[in-house]
Coordinates of C-alpha atoms and ligand atoms in Angstrom, one line a residue:
M1 CA 39.4 -63.4 22.7
C2 CA 35.6 -63.6 23.3
G3 CA 33.7 -64.8 26.4
I4 CA 30.9 -67.3 26.9
F5 CA 28.5 -68.0 29.8
G6 CA 25.7 -70.5 30.1
I7 CA 23.3 -71.2 32.9
V8 CA 20.7 -74.0 33.6
T9 CA 18.2 -73.4 36.4
D10 CA 15.5 -75.5 38.1
K11 CA 12.6 -73.1 37.1
E12 CA 11.6 -70.6 34.5
Q13 CA 12.7 -67.2 35.5
A14 CA 14.0 -63.8 34.4
L15 CA 17.4 -64.9 33.1
G16 CA 18.1 -61.7 31.1
P17 CA 19.5 -59.8 34.1
I18 CA 21.7 -62.8 35.2
L19 CA 23.1 -63.1 31.6
T20 CA 23.7 -59.3 31.4
E21 CA 25.6 -59.3 34.7
A22 CA 27.7 -62.3 33.6
A23 CA 28.4 -60.6 30.3
L24 CA 29.5 -57.4 32.1
R25 CA 32.0 -59.4 34.2
L26 CA 33.4 -60.9 30.9
T27 CA 33.5 -57.6 29.1
Y28 CA 37.3 -57.5 29.1
R29 CA 37.2 -60.5 26.7
G30 CA 35.3 -58.8 23.9
Y31 CA 33.8 -55.5 23.2
D32 CA 32.5 -55.4 19.6
S33 CA 29.3 -57.5 19.8
V34 CA 27.2 -59.2 22.4
G35 CA 24.2 -61.5 22.5
A36 CA 21.9 -63.5 24.8
A37 CA 19.6 -66.4 24.2
T38 CA 17.1 -68.0 26.6
I39 CA 15.4 -71.3 26.1
S40 CA 11.9 -71.8 27.5
G41 CA 10.2 -75.1 26.5
S42 CA 10.0 -75.1 22.7
K43 CA 11.0 -71.4 22.3
I44 CA 14.4 -69.8 21.9
D45 CA 14.5 -66.0 22.5
L46 CA 17.7 -64.7 20.8
R47 CA 18.7 -61.1 20.9
K48 CA 22.1 -59.8 19.7
D49 CA 23.9 -57.0 17.9
K50 CA 27.2 -55.3 17.5
G51 CA 28.1 -52.9 20.3
R52 CA 28.9 -53.0 24.0
I53 CA 27.0 -55.0 26.5
K54 CA 25.4 -52.0 28.2
D55 CA 24.1 -50.5 25.0
V56 CA 22.9 -53.8 23.4
A57 CA 21.3 -55.1 26.6
E58 CA 19.3 -51.8 26.9
A59 CA 18.4 -51.5 23.2
Y60 CA 17.1 -55.1 23.0
N61 CA 15.7 -55.2 26.6
F62 CA 17.6 -58.3 27.8
A63 CA 16.0 -57.6 31.2
E64 CA 12.7 -59.2 30.0
M65 CA 14.2 -62.4 28.7
I66 CA 12.9 -65.5 30.5
G67 CA 13.6 -69.2 30.5
S68 CA 15.2 -72.0 32.4
R69 CA 18.4 -72.0 30.3
G70 CA 20.4 -69.1 29.0
I71 CA 23.6 -68.4 27.1
T72 CA 25.4 -65.1 26.5
Q73 CA 28.5 -64.3 24.5
L74 CA 30.8 -61.3 24.0
R75 CA 32.6 -61.2 20.8
W76 CA 36.0 -59.9 19.7
A77 CA 35.7 -60.2 15.9
T78 CA 38.0 -62.6 14.1
F79 CA 35.8 -64.4 11.6
G80 CA 33.3 -61.9 10.1
E81 CA 33.1 -58.2 10.8
P82 CA 31.2 -57.0 13.9
S83 CA 27.5 -57.1 12.8
Q84 CA 24.2 -58.4 14.0
V85 CA 24.4 -61.5 11.9
N86 CA 27.9 -62.4 13.0
S87 CA 27.1 -61.7 16.7
Q88 CA 26.7 -64.8 18.9
P89 CA 24.8 -66.9 20.0
H90 CA 23.8 -68.6 16.8
L91 CA 20.9 -70.9 15.8
D92 CA 21.1 -74.1 13.8
S93 CA 19.2 -74.4 10.5
D94 CA 15.7 -75.0 12.0
G95 CA 16.1 -72.8 15.1
D96 CA 16.1 -75.8 17.5
L97 CA 19.6 -75.5 18.7
V98 CA 21.4 -72.4 20.0
G99 CA 25.1 -72.0 20.9
A100 CA 28.0 -69.8 21.2
H101 CA 31.8 -70.2 21.3
N102 CA 35.0 -68.6 22.5
G103 CA 38.3 -69.1 20.6
N104 CA 39.0 -69.8 16.9
V105 CA 37.8 -72.5 14.6
V106 CA 40.6 -72.3 12.0
N107 CA 38.8 -74.4 9.3
N108 CA 35.7 -72.2 9.5
V109 CA 35.7 -71.3 5.8
E110 CA 35.8 -74.9 4.6
L111 CA 33.3 -76.0 7.2
R112 CA 30.8 -73.3 6.2
Q113 CA 31.0 -74.5 2.6
Q114 CA 30.4 -78.1 3.7
F115 CA 27.4 -77.2 5.8
A116 CA 25.8 -75.2 3.0
A117 CA 26.5 -78.1 0.5
E118 CA 24.7 -80.4 3.0
G119 CA 21.7 -78.2 2.9
M120 CA 22.1 -76.5 6.3
T121 CA 21.2 -72.8 6.6
V122 CA 24.5 -70.8 7.1
R123 CA 23.7 -67.3 8.1
S124 CA 26.9 -65.7 9.1
M125 CA 30.7 -65.7 8.5
N126 CA 31.3 -66.4 12.1
D127 CA 33.0 -69.6 13.4
G128 CA 30.7 -69.8 16.4
E129 CA 28.0 -70.7 14.0
S130 CA 30.2 -73.5 12.6
C131 CA 30.2 -75.0 16.1
V132 CA 26.4 -75.1 16.1
H133 CA 26.2 -76.6 12.7
A134 CA 28.9 -79.1 13.5
V135 CA 26.6 -80.5 16.3
E136 CA 23.5 -80.1 14.2
R137 CA 25.1 -82.3 11.5
Y138 CA 25.2 -85.3 13.9
I139 CA 22.0 -84.6 15.8
N140 CA 20.3 -84.8 12.3
K141 CA 21.9 -88.2 11.8
G142 CA 20.3 -89.4 15.0
F143 CA 23.2 -89.3 17.4
D144 CA 22.6 -88.2 21.0
F145 CA 24.1 -84.9 22.2
I146 CA 27.3 -86.3 23.7
E147 CA 28.0 -88.3 20.6
A148 CA 27.1 -85.4 18.4
I149 CA 29.6 -83.2 20.2
R150 CA 32.3 -85.9 20.1
R151 CA 31.9 -86.1 16.4
A152 CA 31.7 -82.3 16.0
Y153 CA 35.0 -82.1 17.9
G154 CA 36.6 -84.2 15.2
D155 CA 35.5 -81.7 12.5
L156 CA 36.3 -78.5 14.3
Q157 CA 40.0 -77.6 14.1
G158 CA 41.5 -74.9 16.4
D159 CA 41.3 -73.9 20.0
Y160 CA 37.9 -73.1 21.3
S161 CA 35.2 -73.8 23.9
F162 CA 31.5 -73.8 23.2
V163 CA 28.2 -74.1 25.0
I164 CA 25.0 -75.3 23.2
G165 CA 21.4 -76.1 24.1
Q166 CA 18.3 -77.5 22.4
I167 CA 14.6 -76.8 22.8
N168 CA 12.4 -79.2 24.8
D169 CA 15.3 -80.3 26.9
D170 CA 16.5 -79.3 30.4
K171 CA 20.2 -79.3 29.8
L172 CA 23.1 -77.3 28.3
Y173 CA 26.2 -78.9 26.9
A174 CA 29.7 -77.5 26.6
I175 CA 33.1 -78.6 25.5
K176 CA 36.6 -77.3 26.3
K177 CA 39.5 -77.5 23.8
G178 CA 42.3 -75.0 24.4
S179 CA 40.1 -72.1 25.5
G180 CA 39.2 -71.4 29.2
L181 CA 36.1 -72.9 30.7
V182 CA 35.0 -73.3 34.3
V183 CA 31.8 -74.8 35.8
G184 CA 29.9 -73.3 38.7
I185 CA 27.4 -75.3 40.9
G186 CA 24.9 -73.4 43.0
E187 CA 21.5 -73.8 44.7
G188 CA 19.1 -74.7 41.9
F189 CA 21.4 -73.9 39.1
T190 CA 24.7 -74.9 37.3
C191 CA 26.6 -72.7 35.0
V192 CA 29.7 -72.6 32.8
S193 CA 31.9 -69.6 31.9
S194 CA 35.1 -68.6 30.2
D195 CA 36.7 -67.6 33.5
L196 CA 36.4 -68.2 37.2
P197 CA 36.0 -64.6 38.5
S198 CA 32.8 -64.2 36.5
I199 CA 31.3 -67.2 38.3
L200 CA 32.3 -66.3 41.9
P201 CA 29.5 -63.8 42.5
L202 CA 27.0 -66.6 41.8
T203 CA 28.7 -69.5 43.6
R204 CA 32.0 -70.6 45.1
K205 CA 31.4 -74.3 44.4
I206 CA 33.2 -74.8 41.1
M207 CA 34.7 -77.5 38.9
R208 CA 37.9 -76.9 36.8
L209 CA 37.9 -78.5 33.4
N210 CA 40.5 -80.0 31.2
D211 CA 40.8 -79.9 27.4
G212 CA 38.8 -82.7 25.8
E213 CA 36.0 -82.8 28.3
I214 CA 32.3 -82.6 27.4
I215 CA 30.2 -81.0 30.1
T216 CA 26.5 -81.7 30.6
L217 CA 24.8 -79.1 32.8
S218 CA 21.5 -80.0 34.5
P219 CA 19.8 -77.8 37.2
D220 CA 21.1 -80.0 40.0
K221 CA 24.2 -81.7 38.7
V222 CA 27.1 -81.6 36.2
E223 CA 28.4 -84.6 34.3
L224 CA 31.7 -84.8 32.4
H225 CA 32.5 -87.1 29.5
S226 CA 35.7 -87.7 27.7
V227 CA 35.7 -86.6 24.1
K228 CA 38.1 -89.4 23.4
D229 CA 35.9 -92.4 24.1
G230 CA 32.7 -90.9 25.6
S231 CA 33.5 -92.4 29.0
L232 CA 32.2 -90.7 32.2
I233 CA 34.7 -88.8 34.2
Q234 CA 34.4 -88.6 37.9
R235 CA 35.3 -85.3 39.5
E236 CA 34.3 -83.7 42.8
P237 CA 33.5 -80.0 42.8
E238 CA 35.8 -77.8 44.9
T239 CA 35.1 -74.8 47.0
V240 CA 37.0 -71.6 46.2
T241 CA 38.1 -69.9 49.5
E242 CA 40.5 -67.3 48.1
T243 CA 39.6 -63.7 47.8
M244 CA 38.4 -62.3 44.4
E245 CA 41.8 -60.7 44.0
A246 CA 43.7 -63.9 44.6
V247 CA 41.4 -65.7 42.1
Q248 CA 42.0 -63.0 39.5
K249 CA 45.7 -63.7 39.9
G250 CA 44.9 -67.2 38.8
G251 CA 47.1 -68.9 41.5
Y252 CA 50.1 -66.7 40.8
A253 CA 51.6 -64.5 43.5
H254 CA 51.4 -61.4 41.4
F255 CA 49.6 -60.2 38.2
M256 CA 52.9 -59.7 36.6
L257 CA 53.9 -63.4 36.9
K258 CA 50.4 -64.4 35.7
E259 CA 50.7 -62.0 32.7
I260 CA 54.2 -63.3 31.9
H261 CA 52.7 -66.8 31.7
E262 CA 49.8 -65.7 29.6
Q263 CA 52.1 -64.6 26.8
S264 CA 51.9 -67.7 24.7
Q265 CA 48.1 -67.8 24.8
V266 CA 47.6 -64.1 23.9
A267 CA 50.3 -64.6 21.1
R268 CA 48.1 -67.4 19.7
E269 CA 45.0 -65.1 20.0
V270 CA 46.7 -62.2 18.2
L271 CA 48.0 -64.4 15.4
H272 CA 44.5 -65.8 14.8
M273 CA 43.0 -62.3 14.9
L274 CA 45.5 -61.0 12.4
D275 CA 44.9 -63.9 10.0
G276 CA 41.2 -63.1 10.0
S277 CA 41.3 -59.3 10.2
P278 CA 40.1 -57.5 7.1
D279 CA 42.0 -54.4 8.3
V280 CA 45.5 -55.9 7.9
A281 CA 45.4 -55.9 4.1
A282 CA 44.4 -52.3 4.0
V283 CA 47.2 -51.3 6.4
I284 CA 49.7 -53.2 4.5
E285 CA 48.7 -51.6 1.2
K286 CA 48.9 -48.2 2.7
M287 CA 52.4 -48.9 4.2
K288 CA 53.7 -50.3 0.9
A289 CA 52.7 -47.1 -0.8
A290 CA 54.0 -44.7 1.9
R291 CA 56.8 -42.3 1.3
N292 CA 58.0 -42.5 4.9
L293 CA 56.8 -45.0 7.5
Y294 CA 56.9 -44.0 11.2
F295 CA 56.4 -46.3 14.2
I296 CA 55.6 -44.1 17.2
G297 CA 55.3 -44.9 20.9
C298 CA 56.6 -44.4 24.4
G299 CA 58.4 -46.7 27.0
T300 CA 57.8 -50.3 26.3
S301 CA 55.7 -49.6 23.3
Y302 CA 58.6 -47.6 21.8
H303 CA 60.8 -50.6 22.2
A304 CA 58.3 -52.7 20.2
C305 CA 58.5 -50.0 17.5
L306 CA 62.3 -50.4 17.5
I307 CA 62.0 -54.1 16.9
G308 CA 59.3 -53.5 14.3
A309 CA 61.7 -51.3 12.4
V310 CA 64.4 -54.0 12.5
Y311 CA 61.8 -56.6 11.2
F312 CA 60.6 -54.3 8.4
A313 CA 64.2 -53.7 7.3
Q314 CA 65.4 -57.3 7.6
I315 CA 62.3 -59.2 6.4
A316 CA 60.5 -56.8 4.1
G317 CA 63.4 -54.6 3.0
R318 CA 61.4 -51.5 4.0
P319 CA 63.0 -48.7 6.0
V320 CA 61.0 -47.4 9.0
I321 CA 61.6 -44.5 11.3
P322 CA 60.9 -45.5 14.9
V323 CA 60.1 -42.5 17.0
L324 CA 59.7 -41.7 20.7
A325 CA 56.3 -39.9 20.5
P326 CA 57.3 -36.6 22.1
Q327 CA 60.2 -36.3 19.7
F328 CA 57.8 -36.6 16.7
T329 CA 56.7 -33.0 16.9
P330 CA 60.1 -31.2 17.0
Q331 CA 62.0 -33.6 14.7
Y332 CA 59.7 -35.2 12.2
A333 CA 56.4 -33.2 12.0
P334 CA 58.1 -30.3 10.0
T335 CA 58.7 -32.7 7.1
V336 CA 55.7 -35.0 7.3
T337 CA 53.1 -34.9 4.5
S338 CA 50.0 -36.8 3.5
K339 CA 52.2 -39.3 1.6
D340 CA 53.5 -40.6 5.0
V341 CA 52.0 -43.3 7.2
G342 CA 52.3 -43.5 11.0
L343 CA 51.5 -46.5 13.2
F344 CA 50.9 -45.3 16.7
V345 CA 51.6 -48.0 19.3
S346 CA 50.2 -47.9 22.8
Q347 CA 48.9 -50.5 25.3
S348 CA 46.5 -48.1 26.9
G349 CA 45.7 -46.0 23.9
E350 CA 45.6 -43.1 26.3
T351 CA 49.2 -42.0 26.6
K352 CA 49.2 -38.3 26.3
D353 CA 52.6 -38.1 24.6
V354 CA 51.3 -40.5 21.9
L355 CA 48.1 -38.7 21.5
N356 CA 49.9 -35.3 21.2
A357 CA 52.0 -36.7 18.3
L358 CA 48.9 -38.2 16.7
E359 CA 47.2 -34.8 16.8
V360 CA 50.1 -33.1 15.1
A361 CA 50.5 -35.9 12.5
E362 CA 46.8 -35.8 11.6
A363 CA 47.0 -32.0 11.2
K364 CA 49.8 -32.6 8.7
G365 CA 47.5 -35.0 6.8
M366 CA 49.5 -38.1 7.6
A367 CA 47.6 -41.5 7.4
C368 CA 47.5 -42.6 11.1
Y369 CA 46.9 -46.1 12.2
G370 CA 46.8 -47.5 15.8
L371 CA 48.1 -50.6 17.5
A372 CA 46.5 -50.7 21.0
N373 CA 45.3 -53.1 23.6
V374 CA 42.4 -51.1 25.0
I375 CA 39.7 -51.1 22.3
G376 CA 37.5 -47.9 22.5
S377 CA 40.5 -45.9 23.9
T378 CA 41.2 -42.5 22.5
L379 CA 43.9 -43.8 20.1
T380 CA 41.6 -46.4 18.6
R381 CA 38.9 -43.9 18.1
A382 CA 41.1 -41.2 16.6
T383 CA 43.0 -43.3 14.0
V384 CA 41.8 -44.4 10.6
S385 CA 41.8 -48.0 11.9
S386 CA 43.4 -49.8 14.7
L387 CA 44.7 -53.3 15.2
P388 CA 43.9 -54.8 18.6
L389 CA 46.6 -56.5 20.7
C390 CA 44.1 -59.1 22.0
C391 CA 45.7 -59.3 25.5
G392 CA 42.7 -58.8 27.7
Y393 CA 43.4 -56.8 30.8
E394 CA 47.0 -56.2 31.6
I395 CA 46.8 -55.2 35.3
S396 CA 50.4 -55.1 36.3
V397 CA 52.1 -51.7 35.7
P398 CA 55.1 -53.3 33.9
A399 CA 54.0 -54.2 30.4
T400 CA 54.8 -57.8 29.5
K401 CA 52.2 -59.6 27.4
T402 CA 51.2 -56.4 25.6
F403 CA 54.9 -55.9 24.6
T404 CA 55.3 -59.4 23.2
N405 CA 52.0 -59.1 21.3
Q406 CA 53.2 -55.8 19.9
V407 CA 56.3 -57.5 18.7
V408 CA 54.3 -60.5 17.3
T409 CA 52.2 -58.0 15.4
F410 CA 55.2 -56.2 13.9
L411 CA 56.7 -59.6 12.9
Y412 CA 53.4 -60.6 11.3
L413 CA 53.1 -57.3 9.4
A414 CA 56.7 -57.6 8.2
Y415 CA 55.9 -61.1 6.9
R416 CA 52.8 -59.8 5.1
M417 CA 54.8 -56.9 3.6
A418 CA 57.4 -59.4 2.4
G419 CA 54.7 -61.8 1.1
R420 CA 56.0 -64.5 3.4
D421 CA 53.8 -67.3 4.7
T422 CA 52.6 -66.2 8.2
Q423 CA 52.0 -69.8 9.1
E424 CA 55.7 -70.0 10.0
L425 CA 54.8 -67.8 13.0
A426 CA 52.5 -70.4 14.4
A427 CA 55.5 -71.9 16.3
I428 CA 55.8 -68.8 18.5
P429 CA 53.4 -69.7 21.3
A430 CA 54.9 -73.1 22.0
L431 CA 58.4 -71.7 21.8
M432 CA 57.4 -69.1 24.5
D433 CA 56.1 -71.8 26.8
K434 CA 59.2 -73.8 26.2
T435 CA 61.4 -70.8 27.0
L436 CA 59.7 -70.2 30.3
E437 CA 60.0 -73.8 31.2
M438 CA 63.7 -73.9 30.3
V439 CA 64.8 -70.7 32.0
A440 CA 62.6 -70.4 35.1
A441 CA 64.8 -72.1 37.8
Q442 CA 68.1 -70.7 36.5
V443 CA 66.7 -67.1 36.3
E444 CA 65.5 -67.3 39.9
T445 CA 68.9 -68.5 41.1
I446 CA 70.7 -65.7 39.1
A447 CA 68.2 -63.1 40.5
A448 CA 69.2 -64.0 44.0
E449 CA 72.9 -63.9 43.2
I450 CA 73.0 -60.5 41.5
N451 CA 70.3 -58.9 43.6
G452 CA 72.9 -57.0 45.7
W453 CA 73.9 -54.9 42.7
N454 CA 72.1 -51.5 42.2
D455 CA 73.9 -50.9 38.9
L456 CA 73.6 -53.2 35.9
Y457 CA 73.8 -53.2 32.2
C458 CA 71.7 -55.0 29.6
L459 CA 73.2 -55.2 26.1
G460 CA 72.0 -56.4 22.8
Y461 CA 72.6 -56.1 19.1
G462 CA 70.4 -55.9 16.0
G463 CA 67.0 -57.4 16.9
T464 CA 68.0 -57.9 20.5
Y465 CA 69.1 -54.3 21.0
P466 CA 65.5 -53.2 21.7
I467 CA 65.2 -56.2 24.0
A468 CA 68.2 -55.0 25.9
L469 CA 66.4 -51.6 26.3
E470 CA 63.2 -53.4 27.4
G471 CA 65.0 -55.6 29.8
A472 CA 66.7 -52.6 31.4
L473 CA 63.4 -50.7 31.6
K474 CA 61.7 -53.7 33.4
L475 CA 64.6 -53.8 35.9
K476 CA 64.5 -50.1 36.6
E477 CA 60.8 -50.0 36.8
I478 CA 60.2 -52.7 39.5
T479 CA 63.6 -53.2 41.2
Y480 CA 64.4 -49.4 41.5
A481 CA 68.0 -50.3 40.6
H482 CA 69.8 -48.5 37.8
C483 CA 70.0 -50.7 34.7
E484 CA 71.1 -49.2 31.5
G485 CA 70.1 -50.8 28.2
M486 CA 72.6 -50.3 25.4
L487 CA 73.9 -51.5 22.0
S488 CA 76.5 -54.1 23.0
T489 CA 79.1 -52.5 20.7
E490 CA 78.7 -49.1 22.5
F491 CA 79.8 -50.5 25.8
K492 CA 83.5 -50.2 25.1
H493 CA 83.0 -46.5 24.2
G494 CA 82.6 -45.4 27.9
P495 CA 80.6 -47.6 30.3
L496 CA 83.4 -50.3 30.3
S497 CA 85.2 -48.1 32.9
A498 CA 82.4 -49.0 35.4
V499 CA 83.2 -52.7 35.4
S500 CA 84.5 -54.1 38.6
Q501 CA 84.7 -57.7 40.1
G502 CA 81.3 -59.4 39.8
F503 CA 79.6 -56.5 38.0
P504 CA 76.5 -58.0 36.3
I505 CA 76.1 -57.5 32.6
L506 CA 73.3 -59.1 30.6
F507 CA 73.8 -59.9 26.9
A508 CA 70.9 -60.8 24.7
A509 CA 72.3 -62.6 21.7
G510 CA 70.6 -63.4 18.4
P511 CA 72.0 -66.6 16.8
Q512 CA 73.5 -64.7 13.9
D513 CA 75.2 -62.1 16.1
V514 CA 77.1 -64.5 18.4
P515 CA 80.6 -63.7 17.1
L516 CA 80.1 -60.0 17.9
I517 CA 78.5 -60.8 21.3
V518 CA 81.5 -63.0 22.1
S519 CA 83.8 -60.0 21.7
G520 CA 81.6 -58.0 24.1
L521 CA 81.6 -60.9 26.6
N522 CA 85.4 -61.1 26.6
E523 CA 85.8 -57.4 27.0
V524 CA 83.9 -57.4 30.3
T525 CA 84.8 -60.9 31.7
C526 CA 88.6 -60.1 31.4
R527 CA 87.9 -57.1 33.7
G528 CA 86.1 -59.2 36.3
A529 CA 82.4 -58.7 35.2
R530 CA 79.8 -61.4 35.5
A531 CA 78.6 -61.7 31.9
I532 CA 75.2 -63.4 31.6
A533 CA 74.4 -64.4 28.1
I534 CA 70.9 -65.1 26.9
G535 CA 70.8 -67.0 23.6
Q536 CA 70.4 -70.3 21.8
D537 CA 72.6 -73.2 22.8
D538 CA 75.9 -72.3 21.3
P539 CA 79.4 -73.5 22.4
R540 CA 80.8 -70.0 21.7
L541 CA 78.5 -68.5 24.3
H542 CA 79.3 -71.3 26.9
A543 CA 83.0 -70.8 26.3
N544 CA 83.0 -67.1 26.8
A545 CA 80.1 -66.1 29.2
S546 CA 80.0 -66.5 33.0
D547 CA 76.4 -67.9 32.7
V548 CA 74.3 -68.8 29.7
I549 CA 70.6 -68.7 29.8
V550 CA 69.7 -71.1 27.0
L551 CA 66.7 -70.4 24.7
P552 CA 65.1 -73.0 22.5
Q553 CA 66.2 -73.1 18.9
S554 CA 64.2 -70.8 16.7
A555 CA 64.4 -68.7 13.6
P556 CA 66.6 -65.6 14.2
E557 CA 63.6 -63.2 14.0
I558 CA 61.8 -65.1 16.8
T559 CA 64.8 -64.9 19.2
P560 CA 64.0 -61.3 20.5
L561 CA 60.5 -62.5 21.5
L562 CA 62.1 -65.4 23.5
A563 CA 65.0 -63.4 24.9
V564 CA 62.8 -60.9 26.6
L565 CA 61.1 -63.6 28.7
P566 CA 64.1 -64.3 31.1
L567 CA 64.6 -60.6 31.4
Q568 CA 61.0 -60.1 32.5
L569 CA 61.4 -63.0 35.0
L570 CA 64.7 -61.7 36.3
S571 CA 63.2 -58.2 37.1
Y572 CA 60.2 -59.9 38.6
H573 CA 62.2 -62.0 41.0
M574 CA 64.6 -59.2 41.9
S575 CA 61.7 -57.0 42.7
V576 CA 60.1 -59.6 45.0
L577 CA 63.4 -60.4 46.7
R578 CA 63.8 -56.7 47.4
G579 CA 60.4 -56.7 49.1
Y580 CA 58.7 -54.6 46.4
D581 CA 55.3 -55.1 44.8
P582 CA 56.2 -55.6 41.1
D583 CA 52.6 -55.0 40.1
F584 CA 52.4 -51.5 41.5
P585 CA 55.9 -49.9 41.5
R586 CA 56.3 -46.6 43.3
N587 CA 55.8 -43.3 41.4
L588 CA 54.4 -45.1 38.3
S589 CA 51.0 -45.4 36.8
K590 CA 49.7 -47.8 34.1
T591 CA 48.3 -45.0 32.0
L592 CA 50.1 -41.8 31.6
T593 CA 47.6 -39.1 30.6
V594 CA 49.9 -36.2 31.4
D595 CA 52.5 -34.3 29.3
Ligands
LIG1 O1 50.0 -47.5 27.3 P1 51.3 -47.2 26.6 O2 51.9 -48.4 25.9 O3 51.2 -46.0 25.7 O4 52.4 -46.8 27.7 C1 53.7 -46.3 27.4 C2 54.6 -46.4 28.6 O5 54.1 -45.6 29.6 C3 54.6 -47.9 29.1 O6 55.0 -48.7 28.1 C4 55.6 -48.0 30.3 O7 56.9 -47.7 29.8 C5 55.4 -49.4 30.9 N1 54.9 -49.3 32.2 C6 56.7 -50.2 30.9 O8 56.5 -51.4 31.5

């Protein structure tokens, strides 16, 4: 994910402590390397290394750094391993410019070759350095800073923001393209940061930015230019009056709703990360060679394991055993050997049930890998290597964005196992946004209509069976209603007797499974049930279901990722309608560190 912060002040001062504090507030965006640069007249003081902010700031004594302009960056490695040289900020060839970025420059490899061929000094593998050289390229040709950034923008592909400064100047410059960036305006300083909460302790006077805007920060003012034609953009600053908590919710009523809407962005992040990660190839090789392959997790993470197993079978032709972590010890540990591979999946990386299974698996010599959101958690430290979920903080107890990124990761790994082009997955984030847009109003209406029921079913088949389990778990977790998730074909083997007039049953339908789902719909509607189908636009669903929540057209393997979104929204709205706080449901905790 990464985080950047830059500040311009009206006098030389100790900027190190200010940069360190800002970096601490942005820690959730990147943990593996950190750096700070201050500019004082014709000198740039640059200190950086891999490691966490507290350790690096202490080891390199950030506290003594002085200047009138400063930049700090926290890195979550995508291009280039975590190392001192790959840490940000970066210098240009002569050491006159210094800058740092947040996001991904996807043509980084080609650009580095071009810069080197043009005689520039390329020191790292990191795409943040490409942002600096892209500006240097045009400064060297005599363009002013705004024009140099405009031209650099044409060269840098991807979603990113960066901040950059030059010696013997009194300004910093930044640009926003697809990654978060906010301006702060205070007494004697202006600043720019990846998020709003990190600015609020300094000032409540802020300016929100749009993609394609170039920002010039002076000690007493901020100017915006359009990257399109260089024209000046007029915008008045605004004063933030909300509490810090409201600001952290980003304008949404609850963290859960915010996190539901963050899913497309974090999916984009994890896909970029996986494309650039040196660990993926090693994990894939190990999985290919494994005798048995186990995906192990609890709760929502287990549901992701179930989908992962479907993907591996359908896409890569590789059987996988998905396991609820506590069942690993009694059922599978007796036969596990060093020829087997386990992927341990956990948002928190601290779930005791998962760690117990990991301990047993390691004692048996199994090769153990992790898939976790919290880097530095026990799981990520105890496994051979661990892939990050790249979701930032997930505050709401019900998992949403970490679930979809677990599923995206499994889909990506299945593609890599099968040797398929992972670029096909680039459509996922936009499809997620489109889904939320298409279903939002209808789901809210249905939530109000079925909210009186305290007994529901959620059914699916194939890739949508785990989605049915996940939808049911979300409903149980935050509405306190009983909702059972089930394979659609199993419903007739017993639960069908529960159906009465208006009884709500949700069906998640993959496009290839519609004929089977249609049978299930008829079995329950003819007995008076309200059958709510979730699937792509299909006349057979419209003809047989009571309601159809239509998803955008997508490849069948992407449908589960989209089908879960209306189910998340449905449980959210029902929870709120019942007067509960979906973020903090009773009796539950985000991290379960007990047996
Ligand atoms: O942190 P983990 O992914 O290991 O947590 C596992 C479960 O406790 C968790 O997924 C739980 O089911 C969620 N709160 C569901 O939304």
